[in-house]
CSV table of C-alpha atoms and ligand atoms in Angstrom, one decimal:
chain,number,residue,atom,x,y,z
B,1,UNK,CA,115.8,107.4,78.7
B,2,UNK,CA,117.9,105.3,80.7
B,3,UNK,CA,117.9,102.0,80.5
B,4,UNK,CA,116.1,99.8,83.3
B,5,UNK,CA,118.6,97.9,85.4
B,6,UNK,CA,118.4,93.8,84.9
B,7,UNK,CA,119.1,91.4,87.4
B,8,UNK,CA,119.2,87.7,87.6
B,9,UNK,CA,116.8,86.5,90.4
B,10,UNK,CA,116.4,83.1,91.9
B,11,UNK,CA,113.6,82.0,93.3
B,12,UNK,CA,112.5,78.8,95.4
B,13,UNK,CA,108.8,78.2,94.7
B,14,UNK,CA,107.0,75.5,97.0
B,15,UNK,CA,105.6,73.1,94.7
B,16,UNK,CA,102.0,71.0,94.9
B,17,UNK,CA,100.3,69.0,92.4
B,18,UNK,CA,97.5,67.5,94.6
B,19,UNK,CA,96.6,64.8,91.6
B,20,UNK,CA,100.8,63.5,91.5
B,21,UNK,CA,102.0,64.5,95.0
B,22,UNK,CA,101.9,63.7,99.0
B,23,UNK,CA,103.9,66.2,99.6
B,24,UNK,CA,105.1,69.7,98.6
B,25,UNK,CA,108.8,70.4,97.9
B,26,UNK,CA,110.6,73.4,96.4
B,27,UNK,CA,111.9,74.5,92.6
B,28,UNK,CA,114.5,76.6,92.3
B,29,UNK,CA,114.2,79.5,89.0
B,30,UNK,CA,116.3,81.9,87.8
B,31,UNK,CA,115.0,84.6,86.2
B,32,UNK,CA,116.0,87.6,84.2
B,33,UNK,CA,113.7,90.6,85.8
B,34,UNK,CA,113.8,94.8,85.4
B,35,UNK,CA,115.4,95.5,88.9
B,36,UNK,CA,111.9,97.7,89.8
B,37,UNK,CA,109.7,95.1,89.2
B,38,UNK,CA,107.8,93.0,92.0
B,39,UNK,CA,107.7,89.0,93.3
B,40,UNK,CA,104.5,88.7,91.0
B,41,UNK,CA,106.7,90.2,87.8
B,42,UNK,CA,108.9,87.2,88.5
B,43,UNK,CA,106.8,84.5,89.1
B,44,UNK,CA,104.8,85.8,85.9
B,45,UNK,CA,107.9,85.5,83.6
B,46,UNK,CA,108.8,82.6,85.0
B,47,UNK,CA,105.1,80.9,84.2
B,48,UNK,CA,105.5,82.5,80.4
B,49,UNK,CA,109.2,81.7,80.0
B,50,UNK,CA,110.1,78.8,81.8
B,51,UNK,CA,107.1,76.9,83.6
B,52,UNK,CA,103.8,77.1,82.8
B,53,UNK,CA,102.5,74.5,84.8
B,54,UNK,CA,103.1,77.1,88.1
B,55,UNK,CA,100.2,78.2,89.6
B,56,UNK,CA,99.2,81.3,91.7
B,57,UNK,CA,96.0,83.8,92.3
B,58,UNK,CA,96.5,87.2,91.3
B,59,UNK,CA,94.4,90.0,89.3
B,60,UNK,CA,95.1,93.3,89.8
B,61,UNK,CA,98.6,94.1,90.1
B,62,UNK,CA,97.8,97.0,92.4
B,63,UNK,CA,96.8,95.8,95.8
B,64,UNK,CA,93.5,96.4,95.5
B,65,UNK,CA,92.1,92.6,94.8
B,66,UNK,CA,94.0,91.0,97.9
B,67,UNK,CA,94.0,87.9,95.8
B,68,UNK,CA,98.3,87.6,94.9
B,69,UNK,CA,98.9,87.0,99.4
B,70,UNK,CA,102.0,84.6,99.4
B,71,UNK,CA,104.5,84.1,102.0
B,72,UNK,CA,107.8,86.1,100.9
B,73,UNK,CA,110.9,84.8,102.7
B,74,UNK,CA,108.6,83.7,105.3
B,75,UNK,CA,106.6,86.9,105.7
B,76,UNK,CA,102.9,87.5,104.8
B,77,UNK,CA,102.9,89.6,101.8
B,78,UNK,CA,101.1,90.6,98.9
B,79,UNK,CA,103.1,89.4,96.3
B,80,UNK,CA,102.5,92.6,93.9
B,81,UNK,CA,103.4,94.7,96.3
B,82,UNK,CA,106.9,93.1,97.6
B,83,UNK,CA,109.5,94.8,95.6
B,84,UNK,CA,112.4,92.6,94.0
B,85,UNK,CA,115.1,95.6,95.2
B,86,UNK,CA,113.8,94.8,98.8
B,87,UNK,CA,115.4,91.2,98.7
B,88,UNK,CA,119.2,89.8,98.2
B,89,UNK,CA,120.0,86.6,96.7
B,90,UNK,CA,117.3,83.4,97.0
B,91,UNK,CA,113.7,84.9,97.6
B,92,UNK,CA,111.8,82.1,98.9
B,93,UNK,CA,108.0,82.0,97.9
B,94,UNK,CA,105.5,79.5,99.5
B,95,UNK,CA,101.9,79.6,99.6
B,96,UNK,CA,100.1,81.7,102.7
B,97,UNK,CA,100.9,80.1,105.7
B,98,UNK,CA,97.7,78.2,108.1
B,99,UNK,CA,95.6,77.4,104.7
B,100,UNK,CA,95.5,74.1,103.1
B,101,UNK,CA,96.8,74.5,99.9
B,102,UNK,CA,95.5,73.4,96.7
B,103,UNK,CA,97.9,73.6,94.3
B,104,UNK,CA,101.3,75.2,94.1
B,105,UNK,CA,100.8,79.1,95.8
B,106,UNK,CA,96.8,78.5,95.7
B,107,UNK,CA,95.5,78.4,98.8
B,108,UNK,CA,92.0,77.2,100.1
B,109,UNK,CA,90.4,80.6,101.3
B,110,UNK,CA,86.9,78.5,102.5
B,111,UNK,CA,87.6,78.3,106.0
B,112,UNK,CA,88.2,82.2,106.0
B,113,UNK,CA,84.7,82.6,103.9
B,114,UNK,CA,82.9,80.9,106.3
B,115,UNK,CA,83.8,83.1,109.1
B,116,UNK,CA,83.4,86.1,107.6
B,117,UNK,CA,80.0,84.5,107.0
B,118,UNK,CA,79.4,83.7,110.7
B,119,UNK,CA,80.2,87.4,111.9
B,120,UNK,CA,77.4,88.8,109.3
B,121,UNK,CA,79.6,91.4,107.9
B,122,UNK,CA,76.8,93.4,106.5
B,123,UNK,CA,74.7,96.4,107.8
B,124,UNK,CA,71.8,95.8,110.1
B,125,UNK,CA,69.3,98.7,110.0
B,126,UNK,CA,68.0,99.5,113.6
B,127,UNK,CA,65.3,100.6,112.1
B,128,UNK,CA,64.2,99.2,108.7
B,129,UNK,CA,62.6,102.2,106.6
B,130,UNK,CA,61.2,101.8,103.1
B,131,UNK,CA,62.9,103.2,100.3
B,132,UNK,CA,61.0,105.7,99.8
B,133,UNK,CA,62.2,107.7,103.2
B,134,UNK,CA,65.4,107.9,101.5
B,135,UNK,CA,68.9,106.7,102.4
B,136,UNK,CA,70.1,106.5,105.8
B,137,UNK,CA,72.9,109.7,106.4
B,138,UNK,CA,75.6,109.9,108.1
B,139,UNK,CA,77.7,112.7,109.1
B,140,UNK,CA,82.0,112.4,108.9
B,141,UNK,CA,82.4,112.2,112.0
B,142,UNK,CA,80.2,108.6,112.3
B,143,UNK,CA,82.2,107.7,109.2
B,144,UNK,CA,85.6,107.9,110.5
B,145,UNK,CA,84.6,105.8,113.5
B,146,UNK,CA,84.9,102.8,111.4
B,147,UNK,CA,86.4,104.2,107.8
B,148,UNK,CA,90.3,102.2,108.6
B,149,UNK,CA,88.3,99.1,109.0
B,150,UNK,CA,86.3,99.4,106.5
B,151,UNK,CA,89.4,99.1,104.2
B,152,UNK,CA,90.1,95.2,104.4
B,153,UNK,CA,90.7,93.9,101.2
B,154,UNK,CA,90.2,90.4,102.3
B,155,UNK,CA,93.6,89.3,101.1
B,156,UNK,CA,93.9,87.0,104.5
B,157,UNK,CA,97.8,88.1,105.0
B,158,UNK,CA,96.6,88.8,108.9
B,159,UNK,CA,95.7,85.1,109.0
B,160,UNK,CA,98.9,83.7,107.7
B,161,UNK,CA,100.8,86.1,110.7
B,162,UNK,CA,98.2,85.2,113.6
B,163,UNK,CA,100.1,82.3,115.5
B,164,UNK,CA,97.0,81.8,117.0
B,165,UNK,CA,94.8,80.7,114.2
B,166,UNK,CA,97.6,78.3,113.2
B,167,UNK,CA,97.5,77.1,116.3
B,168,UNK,CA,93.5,76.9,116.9
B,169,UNK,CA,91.5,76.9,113.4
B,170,UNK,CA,88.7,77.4,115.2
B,171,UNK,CA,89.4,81.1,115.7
B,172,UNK,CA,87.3,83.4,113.8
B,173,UNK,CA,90.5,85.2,113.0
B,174,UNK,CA,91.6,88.9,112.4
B,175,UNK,CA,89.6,90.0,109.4
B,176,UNK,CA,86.0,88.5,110.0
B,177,UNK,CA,86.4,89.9,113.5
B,178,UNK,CA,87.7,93.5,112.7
B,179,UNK,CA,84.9,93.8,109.6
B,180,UNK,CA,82.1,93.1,112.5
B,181,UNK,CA,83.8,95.6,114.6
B,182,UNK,CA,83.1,97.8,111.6
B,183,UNK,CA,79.7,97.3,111.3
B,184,UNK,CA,79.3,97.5,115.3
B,185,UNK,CA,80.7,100.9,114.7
B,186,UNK,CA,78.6,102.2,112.4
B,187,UNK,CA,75.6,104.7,113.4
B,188,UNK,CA,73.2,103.1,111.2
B,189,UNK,CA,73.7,99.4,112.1
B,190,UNK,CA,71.7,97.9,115.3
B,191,UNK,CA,73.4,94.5,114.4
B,192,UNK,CA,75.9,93.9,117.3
B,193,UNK,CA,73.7,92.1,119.7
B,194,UNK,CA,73.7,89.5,117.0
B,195,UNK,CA,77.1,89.5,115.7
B,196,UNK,CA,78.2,89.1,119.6
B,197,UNK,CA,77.1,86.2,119.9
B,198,UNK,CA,80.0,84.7,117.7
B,199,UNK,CA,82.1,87.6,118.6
B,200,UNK,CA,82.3,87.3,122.1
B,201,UNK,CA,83.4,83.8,122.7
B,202,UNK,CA,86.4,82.0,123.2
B,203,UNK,CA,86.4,81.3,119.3
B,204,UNK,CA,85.8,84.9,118.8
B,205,UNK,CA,88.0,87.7,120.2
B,206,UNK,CA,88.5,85.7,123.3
B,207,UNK,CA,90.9,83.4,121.5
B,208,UNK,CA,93.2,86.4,120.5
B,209,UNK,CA,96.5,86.9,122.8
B,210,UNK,CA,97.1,90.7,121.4
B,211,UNK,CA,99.9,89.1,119.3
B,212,UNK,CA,99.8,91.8,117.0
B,213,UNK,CA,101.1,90.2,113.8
B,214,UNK,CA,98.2,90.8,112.2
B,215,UNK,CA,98.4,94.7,112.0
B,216,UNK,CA,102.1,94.8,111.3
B,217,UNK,CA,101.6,92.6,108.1
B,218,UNK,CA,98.3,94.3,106.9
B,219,UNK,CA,98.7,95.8,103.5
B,220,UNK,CA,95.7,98.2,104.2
B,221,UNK,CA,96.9,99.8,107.4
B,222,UNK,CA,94.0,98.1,108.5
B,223,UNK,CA,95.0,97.3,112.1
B,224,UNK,CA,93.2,94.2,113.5
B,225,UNK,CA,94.6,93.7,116.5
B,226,UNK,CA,93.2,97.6,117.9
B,227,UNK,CA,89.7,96.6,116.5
B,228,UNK,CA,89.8,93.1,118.4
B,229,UNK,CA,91.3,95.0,121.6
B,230,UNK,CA,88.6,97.6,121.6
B,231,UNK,CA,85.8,94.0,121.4
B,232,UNK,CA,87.4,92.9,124.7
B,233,UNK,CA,86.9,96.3,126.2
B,234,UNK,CA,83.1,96.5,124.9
B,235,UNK,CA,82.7,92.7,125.5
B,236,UNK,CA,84.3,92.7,128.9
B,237,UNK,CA,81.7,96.0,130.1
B,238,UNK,CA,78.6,93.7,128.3
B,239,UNK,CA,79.6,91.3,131.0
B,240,UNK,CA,80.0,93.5,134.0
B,241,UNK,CA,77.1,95.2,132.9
B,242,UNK,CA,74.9,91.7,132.6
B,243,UNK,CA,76.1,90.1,135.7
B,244,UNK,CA,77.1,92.5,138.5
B,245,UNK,CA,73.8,95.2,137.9
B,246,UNK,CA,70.8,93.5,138.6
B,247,UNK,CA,68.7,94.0,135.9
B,248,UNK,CA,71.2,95.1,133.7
B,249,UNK,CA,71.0,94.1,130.0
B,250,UNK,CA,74.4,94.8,127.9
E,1,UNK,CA,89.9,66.9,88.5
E,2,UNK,CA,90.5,66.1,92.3
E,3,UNK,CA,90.4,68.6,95.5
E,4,UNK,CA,93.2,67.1,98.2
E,5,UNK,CA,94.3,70.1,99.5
E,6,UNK,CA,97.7,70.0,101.3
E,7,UNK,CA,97.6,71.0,105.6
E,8,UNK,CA,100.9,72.3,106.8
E,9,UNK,CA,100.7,72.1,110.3
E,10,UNK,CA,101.7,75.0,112.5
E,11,UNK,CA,104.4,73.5,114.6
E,12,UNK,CA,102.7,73.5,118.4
E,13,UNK,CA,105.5,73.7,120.3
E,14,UNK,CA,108.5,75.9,118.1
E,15,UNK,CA,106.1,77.9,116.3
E,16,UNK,CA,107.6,81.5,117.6
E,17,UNK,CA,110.9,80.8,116.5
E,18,UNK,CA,109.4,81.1,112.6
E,19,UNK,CA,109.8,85.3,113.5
E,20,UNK,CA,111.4,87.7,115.5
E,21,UNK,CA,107.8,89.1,116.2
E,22,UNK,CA,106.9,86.2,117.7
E,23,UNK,CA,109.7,85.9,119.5
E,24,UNK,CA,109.2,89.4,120.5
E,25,UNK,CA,105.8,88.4,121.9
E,26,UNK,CA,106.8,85.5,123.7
E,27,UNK,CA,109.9,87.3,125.7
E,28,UNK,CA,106.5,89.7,126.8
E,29,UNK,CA,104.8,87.2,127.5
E,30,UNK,CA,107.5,85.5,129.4
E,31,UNK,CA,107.5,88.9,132.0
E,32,UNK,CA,104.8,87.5,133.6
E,33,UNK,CA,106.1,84.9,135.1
E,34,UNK,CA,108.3,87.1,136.6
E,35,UNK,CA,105.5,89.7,138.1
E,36,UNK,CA,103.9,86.7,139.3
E,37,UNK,CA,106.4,86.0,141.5
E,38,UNK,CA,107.6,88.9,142.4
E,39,UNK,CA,103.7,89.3,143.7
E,40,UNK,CA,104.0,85.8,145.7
E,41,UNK,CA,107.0,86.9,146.9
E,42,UNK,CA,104.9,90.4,147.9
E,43,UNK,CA,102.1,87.8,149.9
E,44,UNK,CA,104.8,86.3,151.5
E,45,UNK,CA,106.1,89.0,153.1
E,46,UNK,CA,102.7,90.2,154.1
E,47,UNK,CA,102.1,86.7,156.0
E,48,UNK,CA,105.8,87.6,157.3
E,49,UNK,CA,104.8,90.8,158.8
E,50,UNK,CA,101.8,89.0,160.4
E,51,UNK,CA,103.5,86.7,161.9
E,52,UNK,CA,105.6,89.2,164.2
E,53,UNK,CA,108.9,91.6,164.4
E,54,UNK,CA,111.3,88.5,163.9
E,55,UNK,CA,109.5,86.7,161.5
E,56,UNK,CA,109.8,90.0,159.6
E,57,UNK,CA,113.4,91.0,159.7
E,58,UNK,CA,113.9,87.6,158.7
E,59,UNK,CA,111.7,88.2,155.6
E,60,UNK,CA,113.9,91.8,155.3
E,61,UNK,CA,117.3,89.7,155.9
E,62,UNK,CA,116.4,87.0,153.3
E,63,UNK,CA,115.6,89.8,150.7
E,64,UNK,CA,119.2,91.2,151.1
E,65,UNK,CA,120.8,87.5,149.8
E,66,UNK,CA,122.6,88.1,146.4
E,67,UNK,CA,120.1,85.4,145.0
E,68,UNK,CA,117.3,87.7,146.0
E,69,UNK,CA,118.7,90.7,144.6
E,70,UNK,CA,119.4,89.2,141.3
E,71,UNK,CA,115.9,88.2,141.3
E,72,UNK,CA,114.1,91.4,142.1
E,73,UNK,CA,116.4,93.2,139.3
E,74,UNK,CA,115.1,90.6,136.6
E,75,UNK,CA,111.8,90.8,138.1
E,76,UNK,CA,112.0,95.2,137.7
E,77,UNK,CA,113.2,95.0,134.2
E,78,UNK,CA,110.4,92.2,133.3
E,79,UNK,CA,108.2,94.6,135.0
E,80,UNK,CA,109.2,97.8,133.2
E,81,UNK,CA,109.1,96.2,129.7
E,82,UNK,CA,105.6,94.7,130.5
E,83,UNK,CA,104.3,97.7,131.7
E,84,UNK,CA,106.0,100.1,128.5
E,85,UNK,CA,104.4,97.6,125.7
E,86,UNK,CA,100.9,97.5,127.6
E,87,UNK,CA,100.9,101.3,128.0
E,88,UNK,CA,102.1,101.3,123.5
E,89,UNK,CA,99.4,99.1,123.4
E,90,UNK,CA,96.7,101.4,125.2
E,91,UNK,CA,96.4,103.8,122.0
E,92,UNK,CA,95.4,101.0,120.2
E,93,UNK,CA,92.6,99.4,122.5
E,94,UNK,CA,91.5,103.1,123.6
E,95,UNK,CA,91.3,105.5,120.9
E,96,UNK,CA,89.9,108.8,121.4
E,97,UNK,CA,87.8,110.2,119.1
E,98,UNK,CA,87.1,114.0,118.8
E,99,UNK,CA,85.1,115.3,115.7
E,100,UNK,CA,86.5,113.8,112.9
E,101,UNK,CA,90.0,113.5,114.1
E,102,UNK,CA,91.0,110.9,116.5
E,103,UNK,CA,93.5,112.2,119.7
E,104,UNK,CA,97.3,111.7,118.7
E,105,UNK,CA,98.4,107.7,119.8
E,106,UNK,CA,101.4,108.7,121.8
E,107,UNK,CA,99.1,111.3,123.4
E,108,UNK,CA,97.3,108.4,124.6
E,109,UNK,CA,100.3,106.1,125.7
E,110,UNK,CA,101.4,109.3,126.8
E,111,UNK,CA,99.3,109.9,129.5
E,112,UNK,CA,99.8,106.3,130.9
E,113,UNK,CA,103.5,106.5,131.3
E,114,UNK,CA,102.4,110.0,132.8
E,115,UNK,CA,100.1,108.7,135.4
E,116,UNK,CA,102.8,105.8,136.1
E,117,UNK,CA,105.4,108.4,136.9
E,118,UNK,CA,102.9,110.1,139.1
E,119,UNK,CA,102.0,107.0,141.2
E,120,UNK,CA,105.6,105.9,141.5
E,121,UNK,CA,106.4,109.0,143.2
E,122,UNK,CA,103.7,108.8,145.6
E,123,UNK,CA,104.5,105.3,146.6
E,124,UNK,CA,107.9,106.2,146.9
E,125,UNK,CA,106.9,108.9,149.0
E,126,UNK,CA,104.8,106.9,151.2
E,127,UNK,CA,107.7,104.5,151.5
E,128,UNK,CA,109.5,107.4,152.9
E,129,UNK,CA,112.3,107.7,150.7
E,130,UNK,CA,112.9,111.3,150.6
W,1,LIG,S1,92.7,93.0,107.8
W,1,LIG,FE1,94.4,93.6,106.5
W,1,LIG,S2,95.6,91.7,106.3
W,1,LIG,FE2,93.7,91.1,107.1
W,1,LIG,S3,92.5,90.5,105.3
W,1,LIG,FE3,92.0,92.7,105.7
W,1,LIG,S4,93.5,93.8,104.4
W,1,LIG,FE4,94.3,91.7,104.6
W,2,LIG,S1,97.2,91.2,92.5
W,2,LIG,FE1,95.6,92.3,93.5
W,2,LIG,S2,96.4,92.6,95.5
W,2,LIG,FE2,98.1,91.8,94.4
């Protein structure tokens, strides 16, 4: 077997200890790693090697968990998924932009959990049925209307690229939106009445400017920004719908 | 221990020079400007031609100034890449679904540049330029 190829990388972590500090700064490591290994190798043999007292989220190594979402050389990224052969010289790690963040990489994901709470990302019968009818089907077809956005992982790299909730906290944001956008798609929800009441505002899709940062940084393929496009469409016709046809209810 | 989490403001004003996509959004967004005015500029010479022959070869004459020309060239190429990265951007706010598949993107995008083509020729040939 041939050897795996070593290199010496040198990284520039941001740096917060909220019980000593005011303000974050960078440290600069150098590291031995295996030329194949990823940003999350690094940092991990730097925290048993060098400095233990670094601290960063991660758990599965496989971008499943969504919880290792760091900003790479400025760029959203899942941090076990950003290959060390993709970067020359200093790799610059900071914590995901447009969070507060707690310590070191660690961001404060409760602003995000509270939206996704608001947009009730959960299925809504239309018609409740008890269990003893059986489960409610579904055929492909109806599944691939909303299978891509079914796929968020919830590892908030869409956030850290959307100028616009960096800019406006208020924004419900890319994921929260695009996961009701899921359940609005799905044959056996009747929930979308509800969840427009927080989608369709200006702190809801409203507030999005079709950027598109979102979708180019999502690890999942994902795709906000088509999901929040397609609410304005539906949104827009709820309005027309409402206020130009008498009696018309969306 | 103690929560004091750290806020790292987004800056308000310089925030789109942090990435060339953001900069790529802003130069789209910047186009705008320029179809506005080139629609004024349209109004303008609708009130011209209301307000008689001279009032609207002077409208034609002032057109023909090299300032003028420079102008409706920036204001074609703002209005060509405006109208290209809304009609990329159509697959993604109107996909078609059919059975379990959904209709190719480009298909989509496709069809917009399609229909453009088409209506740009009848305009032109309304204008009378062939
Ligand atoms: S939509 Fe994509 S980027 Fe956003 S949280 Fe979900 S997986 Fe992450
Ligand atoms: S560690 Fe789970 S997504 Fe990176």
């Amino acid at each position: 077997m041939t050897p795996l190829k070593e290199r010496l990388v040198q990284l520039e972590v941001l740096r917060y200890n909220p019980d000593t500090d005011t303000e974050a700064h960078f440290q600069r490591y150098e590291v031995v790693c295996q030329e194949e290994w990823v940003v999350l190798d690094a940092l991990n043999k730097v925290k048993a090697d060098i400095d233990p007292t670094l601290n960063y989220r991660w758990s599965c190594h496989m971008a499943v968990c969504g919880s290792c979402g760091m900003m790479i050389n400025g760029e959203p990224k899942l941090s076990c998924h950003a290959f060390l052969r993709d970067y020359e010289g200093v790799i610059r790690v900071e914590p995901l932009a447009h969070f507060p963040v707690e310590r070191d990489l660690v961001t404060a994901p409760d602003d995000f959990m509270e939206k996704l709470k608001r947009v009730k990302p959960y299925m809504i019968p239309k018609e409740k049925k008890p269990i003893s009818e059986g489960e409610y089907k579904q055929t492909p077809a109806q599944l691939m209307k909303f299978r891509q956005y079914s796929m968020c992982i919830n590892c908030m790299l869409c956030y850290a690229a959307c100028p616009q909730y960096g800019l406006t906290p208020s924004f419900i944001g890319p994921a929260a939106l695009t996961l009701a956008h899921r359940y609005n798609q799905d044959s056996r929800d009747g929930g979308r009445a509800e969840r427009q009441e927080v989608v369709a505002t200006h702190e809801g899709v409203w507030e999005c400017t079709f950027v598109g940062a979102c979708s180019e940084v999502c690890p999942a393929q994902v795709d906000p920004a088509s999901a929040l496009q397609q609410m304005k469409i539906t949104s827009s016709l709820d309005w027309i719908v409402e206020h130009l046809i008498p009696g018309g209810k969306p | 221990m103690s929560r004091r989490p750290l806020v790292r403001e987004c800056p308000p004003t310089t925030w789109y020079f942090r990435q060339p996509r953001y900069m790529r959004y802003m130069s789209r967004e910047i186009t705008s400007i320029f179809v506005g005015a080139y629609c004024v500029l349209l109004v303008v010479g609708l009130q011209r031609l209301a307000d008689g022959p001279m009032a609207w070869e002077g409208f034609l004459l002032a057109l023909q100034s090299p300032a003028s020309i420079v102008f409706q060239i920036l204001a074609l190429v703002a209005a060509v890449y405006h109208a290209a990265t809304w009609f990329n951007a159509t697959q993604k706010a109107m996909p078609i679904q059919i059975g379990e598949g959904f209709v190719p993107g480009k298909l989509i995008s496709g069809a917009h540049y399609a229909a453009w083509a088409v209506l740009s020729l009848i305009v032109l040939i309304l204008a009378g330029v062939f």
